[in-house]
Short mmCIF file of C-alpha atoms and ligand atoms in Angstrom, two decimals:
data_model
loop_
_atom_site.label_atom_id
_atom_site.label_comp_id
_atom_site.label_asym_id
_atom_site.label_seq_id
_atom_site.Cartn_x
_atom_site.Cartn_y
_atom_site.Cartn_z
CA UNK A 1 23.14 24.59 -15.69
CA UNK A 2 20.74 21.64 -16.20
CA UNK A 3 22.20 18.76 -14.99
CA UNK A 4 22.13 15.24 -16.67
CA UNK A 5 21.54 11.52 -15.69
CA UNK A 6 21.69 8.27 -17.66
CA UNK A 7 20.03 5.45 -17.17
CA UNK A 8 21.30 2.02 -18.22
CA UNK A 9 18.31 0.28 -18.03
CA UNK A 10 15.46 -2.13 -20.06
CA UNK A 11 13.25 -1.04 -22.11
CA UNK A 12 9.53 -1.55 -20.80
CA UNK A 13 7.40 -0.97 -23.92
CA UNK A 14 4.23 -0.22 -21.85
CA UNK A 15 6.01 2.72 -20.44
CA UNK A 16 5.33 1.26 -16.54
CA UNK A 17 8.87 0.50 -15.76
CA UNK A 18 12.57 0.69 -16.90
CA UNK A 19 14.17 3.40 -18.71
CA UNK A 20 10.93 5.11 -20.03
CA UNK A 21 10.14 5.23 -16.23
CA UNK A 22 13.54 6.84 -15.71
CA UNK A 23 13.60 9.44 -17.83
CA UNK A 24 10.25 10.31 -17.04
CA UNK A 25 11.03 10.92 -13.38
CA UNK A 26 14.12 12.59 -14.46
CA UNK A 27 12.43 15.09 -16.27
CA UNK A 28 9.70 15.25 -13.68
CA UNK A 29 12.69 16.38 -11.42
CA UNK A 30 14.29 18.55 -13.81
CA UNK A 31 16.89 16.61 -14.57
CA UNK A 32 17.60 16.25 -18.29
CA UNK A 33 17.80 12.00 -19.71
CA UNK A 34 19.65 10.12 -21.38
CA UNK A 35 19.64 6.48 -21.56
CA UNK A 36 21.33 3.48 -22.84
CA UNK A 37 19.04 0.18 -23.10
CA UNK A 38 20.32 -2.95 -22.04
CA UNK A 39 17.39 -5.14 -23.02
CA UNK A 40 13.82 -5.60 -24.25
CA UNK A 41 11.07 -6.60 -22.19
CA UNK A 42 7.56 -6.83 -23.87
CA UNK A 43 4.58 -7.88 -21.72
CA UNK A 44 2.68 -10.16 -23.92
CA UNK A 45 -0.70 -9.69 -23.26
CA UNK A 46 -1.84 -13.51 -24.78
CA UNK A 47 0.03 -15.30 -21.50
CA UNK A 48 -1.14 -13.51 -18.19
CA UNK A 49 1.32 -10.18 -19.10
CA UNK A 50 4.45 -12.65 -19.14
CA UNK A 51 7.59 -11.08 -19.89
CA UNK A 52 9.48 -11.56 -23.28
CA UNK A 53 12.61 -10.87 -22.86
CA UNK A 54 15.54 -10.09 -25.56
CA UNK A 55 19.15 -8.89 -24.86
CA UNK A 56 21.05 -5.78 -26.70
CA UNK A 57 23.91 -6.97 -27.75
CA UNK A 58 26.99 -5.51 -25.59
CA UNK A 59 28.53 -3.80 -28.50
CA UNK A 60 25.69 -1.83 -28.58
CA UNK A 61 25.03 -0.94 -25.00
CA UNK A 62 28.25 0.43 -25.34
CA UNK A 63 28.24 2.34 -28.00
CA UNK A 64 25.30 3.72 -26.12
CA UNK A 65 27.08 4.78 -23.51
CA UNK A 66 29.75 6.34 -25.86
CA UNK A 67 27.06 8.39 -27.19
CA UNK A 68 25.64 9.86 -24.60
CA UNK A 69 29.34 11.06 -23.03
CA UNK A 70 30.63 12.16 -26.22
CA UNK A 71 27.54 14.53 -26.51
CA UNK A 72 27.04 15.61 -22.95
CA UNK A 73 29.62 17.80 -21.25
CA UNK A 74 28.96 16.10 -18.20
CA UNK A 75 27.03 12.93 -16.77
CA UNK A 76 26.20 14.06 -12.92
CA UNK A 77 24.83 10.94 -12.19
CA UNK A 78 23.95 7.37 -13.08
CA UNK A 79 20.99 5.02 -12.86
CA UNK A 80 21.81 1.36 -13.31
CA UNK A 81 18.53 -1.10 -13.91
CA UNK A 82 17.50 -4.04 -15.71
CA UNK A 83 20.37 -5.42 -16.88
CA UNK A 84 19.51 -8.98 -17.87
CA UNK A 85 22.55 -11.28 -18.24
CA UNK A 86 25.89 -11.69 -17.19
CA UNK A 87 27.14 -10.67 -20.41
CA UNK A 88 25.53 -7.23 -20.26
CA UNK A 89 26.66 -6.82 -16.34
CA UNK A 90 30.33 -7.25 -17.69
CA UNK A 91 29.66 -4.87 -20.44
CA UNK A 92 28.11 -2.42 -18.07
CA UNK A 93 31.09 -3.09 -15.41
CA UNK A 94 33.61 -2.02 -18.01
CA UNK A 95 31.89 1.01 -19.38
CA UNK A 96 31.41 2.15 -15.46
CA UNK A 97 35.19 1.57 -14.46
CA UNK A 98 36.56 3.32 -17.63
CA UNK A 99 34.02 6.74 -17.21
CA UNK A 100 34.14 6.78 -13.79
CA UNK A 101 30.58 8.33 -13.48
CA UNK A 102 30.27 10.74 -10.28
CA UNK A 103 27.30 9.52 -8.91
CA UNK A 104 26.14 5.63 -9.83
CA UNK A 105 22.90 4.31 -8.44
CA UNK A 106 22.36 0.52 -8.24
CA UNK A 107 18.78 -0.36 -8.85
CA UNK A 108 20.06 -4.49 -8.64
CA UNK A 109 16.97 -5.67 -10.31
CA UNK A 110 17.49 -9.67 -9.90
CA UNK A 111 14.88 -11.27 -11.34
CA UNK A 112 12.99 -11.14 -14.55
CA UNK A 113 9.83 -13.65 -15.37
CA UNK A 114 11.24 -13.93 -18.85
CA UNK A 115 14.54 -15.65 -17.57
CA UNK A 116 15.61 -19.21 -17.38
CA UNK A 117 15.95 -19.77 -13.05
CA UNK A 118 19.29 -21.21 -13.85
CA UNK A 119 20.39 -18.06 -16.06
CA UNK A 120 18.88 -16.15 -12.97
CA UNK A 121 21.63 -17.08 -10.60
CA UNK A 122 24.72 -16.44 -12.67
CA UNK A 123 22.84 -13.02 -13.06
CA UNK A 124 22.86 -12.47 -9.24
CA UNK A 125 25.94 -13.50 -9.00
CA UNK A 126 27.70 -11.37 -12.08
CA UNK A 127 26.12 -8.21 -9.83
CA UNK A 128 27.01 -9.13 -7.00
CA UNK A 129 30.56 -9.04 -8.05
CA UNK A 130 30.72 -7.24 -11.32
CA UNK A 131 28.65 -3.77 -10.22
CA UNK A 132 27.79 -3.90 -6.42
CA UNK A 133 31.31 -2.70 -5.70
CA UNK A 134 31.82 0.21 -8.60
CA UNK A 135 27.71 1.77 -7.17
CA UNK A 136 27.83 4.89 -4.66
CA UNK A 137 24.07 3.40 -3.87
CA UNK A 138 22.48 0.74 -4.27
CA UNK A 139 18.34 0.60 -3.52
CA UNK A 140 17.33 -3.64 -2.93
CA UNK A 141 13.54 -4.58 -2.45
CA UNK A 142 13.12 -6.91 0.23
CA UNK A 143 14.54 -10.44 -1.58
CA UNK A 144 17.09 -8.56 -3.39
CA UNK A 145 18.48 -7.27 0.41
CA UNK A 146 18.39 -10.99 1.81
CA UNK A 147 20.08 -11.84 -1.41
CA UNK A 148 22.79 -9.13 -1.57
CA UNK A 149 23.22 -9.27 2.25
CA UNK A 150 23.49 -13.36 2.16
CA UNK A 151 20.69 -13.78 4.99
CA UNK A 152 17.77 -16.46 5.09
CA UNK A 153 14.69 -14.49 5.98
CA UNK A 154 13.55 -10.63 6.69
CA UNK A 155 10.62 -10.23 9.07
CA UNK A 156 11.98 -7.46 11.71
CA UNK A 157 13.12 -4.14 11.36
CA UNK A 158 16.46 -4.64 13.03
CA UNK A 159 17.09 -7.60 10.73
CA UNK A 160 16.49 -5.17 7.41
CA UNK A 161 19.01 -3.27 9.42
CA UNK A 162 21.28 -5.81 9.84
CA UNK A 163 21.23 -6.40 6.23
CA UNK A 164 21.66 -3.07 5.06
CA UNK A 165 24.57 -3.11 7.27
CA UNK A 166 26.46 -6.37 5.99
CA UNK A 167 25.89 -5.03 2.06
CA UNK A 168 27.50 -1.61 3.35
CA UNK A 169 30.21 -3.62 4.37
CA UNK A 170 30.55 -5.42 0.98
CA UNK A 171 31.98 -1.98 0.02
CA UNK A 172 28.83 -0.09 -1.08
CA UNK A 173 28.77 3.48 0.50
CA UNK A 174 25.23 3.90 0.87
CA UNK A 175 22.42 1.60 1.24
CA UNK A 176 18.48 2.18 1.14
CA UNK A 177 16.95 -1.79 1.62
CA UNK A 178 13.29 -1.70 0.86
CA UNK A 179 10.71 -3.43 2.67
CA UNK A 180 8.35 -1.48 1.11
CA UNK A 181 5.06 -2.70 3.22
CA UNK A 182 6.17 -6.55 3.55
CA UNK A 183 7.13 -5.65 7.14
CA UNK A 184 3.21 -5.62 7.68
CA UNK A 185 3.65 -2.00 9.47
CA UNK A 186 1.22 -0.50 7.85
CA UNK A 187 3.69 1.95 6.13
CA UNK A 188 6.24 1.73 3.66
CA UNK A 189 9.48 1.37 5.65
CA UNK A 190 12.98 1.15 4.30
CA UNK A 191 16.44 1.37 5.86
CA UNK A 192 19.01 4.06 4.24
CA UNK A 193 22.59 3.28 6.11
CA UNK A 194 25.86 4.87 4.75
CA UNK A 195 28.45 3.33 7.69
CA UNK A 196 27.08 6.50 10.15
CA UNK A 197 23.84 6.78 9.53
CA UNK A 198 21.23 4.48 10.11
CA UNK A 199 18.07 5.64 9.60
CA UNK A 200 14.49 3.98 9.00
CA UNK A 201 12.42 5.88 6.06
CA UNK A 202 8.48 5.45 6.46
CA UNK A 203 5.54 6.75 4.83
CA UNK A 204 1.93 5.88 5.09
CA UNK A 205 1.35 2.86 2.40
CA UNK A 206 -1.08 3.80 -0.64
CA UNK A 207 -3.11 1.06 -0.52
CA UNK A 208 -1.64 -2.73 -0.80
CA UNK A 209 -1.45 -4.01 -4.58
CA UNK A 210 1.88 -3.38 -5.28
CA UNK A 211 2.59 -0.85 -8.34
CA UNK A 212 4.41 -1.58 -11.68
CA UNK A 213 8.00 0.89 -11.91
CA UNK A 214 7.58 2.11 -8.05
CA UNK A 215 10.81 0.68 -7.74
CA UNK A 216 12.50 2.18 -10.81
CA UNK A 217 10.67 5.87 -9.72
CA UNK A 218 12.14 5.28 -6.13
CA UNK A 219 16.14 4.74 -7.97
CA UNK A 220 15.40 7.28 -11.14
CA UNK A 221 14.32 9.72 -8.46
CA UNK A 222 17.42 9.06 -6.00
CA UNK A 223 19.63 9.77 -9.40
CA UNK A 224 18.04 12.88 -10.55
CA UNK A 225 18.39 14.37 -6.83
CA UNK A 226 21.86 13.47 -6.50
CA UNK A 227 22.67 14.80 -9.55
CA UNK A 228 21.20 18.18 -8.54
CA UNK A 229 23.76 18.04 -5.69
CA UNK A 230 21.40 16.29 -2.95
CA UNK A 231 23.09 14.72 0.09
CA UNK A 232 22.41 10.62 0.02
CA UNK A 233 20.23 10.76 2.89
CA UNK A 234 17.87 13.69 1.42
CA UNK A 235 18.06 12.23 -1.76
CA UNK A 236 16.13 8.97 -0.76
CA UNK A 237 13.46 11.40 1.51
CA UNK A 238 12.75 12.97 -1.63
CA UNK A 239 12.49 9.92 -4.21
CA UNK A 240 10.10 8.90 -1.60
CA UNK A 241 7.93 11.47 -1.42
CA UNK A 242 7.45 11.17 -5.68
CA UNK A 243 6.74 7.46 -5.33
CA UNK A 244 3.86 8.05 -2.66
CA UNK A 245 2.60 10.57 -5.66
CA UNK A 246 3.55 8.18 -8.15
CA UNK A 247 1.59 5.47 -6.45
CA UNK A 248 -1.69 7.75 -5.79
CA UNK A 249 -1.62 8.89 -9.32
CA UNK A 250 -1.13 5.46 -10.69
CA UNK A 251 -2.37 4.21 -14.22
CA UNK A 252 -4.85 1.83 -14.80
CA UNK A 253 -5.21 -0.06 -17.47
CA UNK A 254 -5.89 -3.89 -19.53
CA UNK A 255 -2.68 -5.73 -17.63
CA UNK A 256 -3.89 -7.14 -14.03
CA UNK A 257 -1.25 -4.54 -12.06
CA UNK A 258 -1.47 -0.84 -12.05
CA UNK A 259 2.20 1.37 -13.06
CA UNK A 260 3.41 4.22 -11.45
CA UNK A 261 2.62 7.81 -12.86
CA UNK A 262 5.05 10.28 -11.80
CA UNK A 263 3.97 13.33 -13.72
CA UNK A 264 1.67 14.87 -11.01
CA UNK A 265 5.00 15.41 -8.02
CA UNK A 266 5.24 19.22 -7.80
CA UNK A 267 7.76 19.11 -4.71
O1 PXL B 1 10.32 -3.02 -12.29
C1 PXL B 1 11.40 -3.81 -12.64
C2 PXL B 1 11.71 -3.70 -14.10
C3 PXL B 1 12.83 -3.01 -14.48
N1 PXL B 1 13.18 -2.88 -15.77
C4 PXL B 1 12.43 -3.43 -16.74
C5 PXL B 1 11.26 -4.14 -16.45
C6 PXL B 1 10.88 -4.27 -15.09
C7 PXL B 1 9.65 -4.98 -14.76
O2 PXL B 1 8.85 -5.28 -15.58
O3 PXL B 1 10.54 -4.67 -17.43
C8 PXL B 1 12.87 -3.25 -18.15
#
């Protein structure tokens, strides 16, 4: 039977990030989508690709959410993304401890150009306590790990480990921290640990810009393979491998960044 993954998630018009992103690599995977949109964001192509930013109301998001488990006979896993405000964290929180998804991934997106620095924190901080501790994984970038994990600086590989293991040991089963290629290793390295495993994921980087939705490919692509029954471990090997395609297959176009194009990954 086809198996099924929501994302709660922004909307990124363009199509570069966020739920479009999502259920694109879903699909790609063949993993049917759903999704339930927690905000807005619209590049605006008159200041520099600057984000504008505008909430769903929590009402909505959900009713969203309602939707998509009143049609579906089962959700096998979740993707969690953009989600903006502390308002919508709590609104996600609640929906997550009353369906008691099987499989929740934690894409803990922290920081959006469109949002008020001040706004910003209480945002970390709603996450951090709201939805850290209801995700089965959770995939930081680089500041998001030293945020989650509470540590000043990242420049090693054992101190990426380190931090991987003190946001296990907030309560989060599995962990994949991203360095991505800010380790200057020449490859993109991250760190899965799940309290037994510790293990240090590297590719060959694809060139240095970075790429708009890599991130949200790497988490979509986690989700669909866990939903198909993947072990943790083999599920971030294999969201992997579709970002490196992603990433050489990327999109160019008007905005001054390139976006991920995840339609080419065969397997
Ligand atoms: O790539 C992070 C991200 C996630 N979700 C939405 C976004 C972005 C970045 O632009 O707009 C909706």
């Amino acid at each position: 039977m086809t198996k099924i993954a929501l994302a709660i998630a922004g909307s990124e018009a363009t199509g570069g990030a966020g739920a479009q992103t999502d259920i694109k690599t879903f699909h790609q995977l063949g993993v049917y989508g759903c999704t339930a949109l927690t905000c807005i964001v619209s590049f605006d192509p008159a200041n520099d690709f600057g984000h504008r930013f505008v909430q769903i109301d929590p009402q909505v998001i959900h009713d969203q959410i309602e939707a998509s488990v009143g049609v579906h006979s089962q959700i096998d896993a979740v993707k969690i993304g953009m989600l903006g405000t502390p308002t919508t964290i709590g609104a996600v929180a609640d929906a997550l401890k009353t369906y008691q998804f099987p499989q929740v991934v934690l894409d803990p997106v922290l920081i959006c150009k469109g949002q008020e620095p001040g706004a910003a924190l209480d945002t970390d901080n709603a996450l951090r306590e709201q939805v850290l501790p209801l995700a089965d994984l959770v995939t930081p970038n680089l500041f998001e790990t030293q945020v989650l994990a509470g540590v000043d600086e990242i420049t090693t590989v054992d101190q990426l480990k380190d931090a991987a293991r003190r946001i296990h040991d907030h309560g989060v089963p599995a962990v994949l921290a991203k360095a991505g290629t800010l380790l200057g290793t020449g490859t993109a390295l991250d760190v899965f640990y799940d309290g037994q495993t510790m293990e240090v994921l590297e590719v060959p980087a694809v060139g240095s810009e970075r790429v708009s939705g890599a991130g949200c490919t790497l988490a979509a692509a986690i989700t669909a393979e866990l939903a198909k029954g993947a072990e943790p471990l083999q599920a971030c090997r294999t969201a992997k491998q579709v970002v490196v395609s992603a990433i050489e297959n990327r999109m160019h176009g008007k905005a001054p960044f390139d976006y991920a194009y995840q339609g080419c990954y065969t397997g």
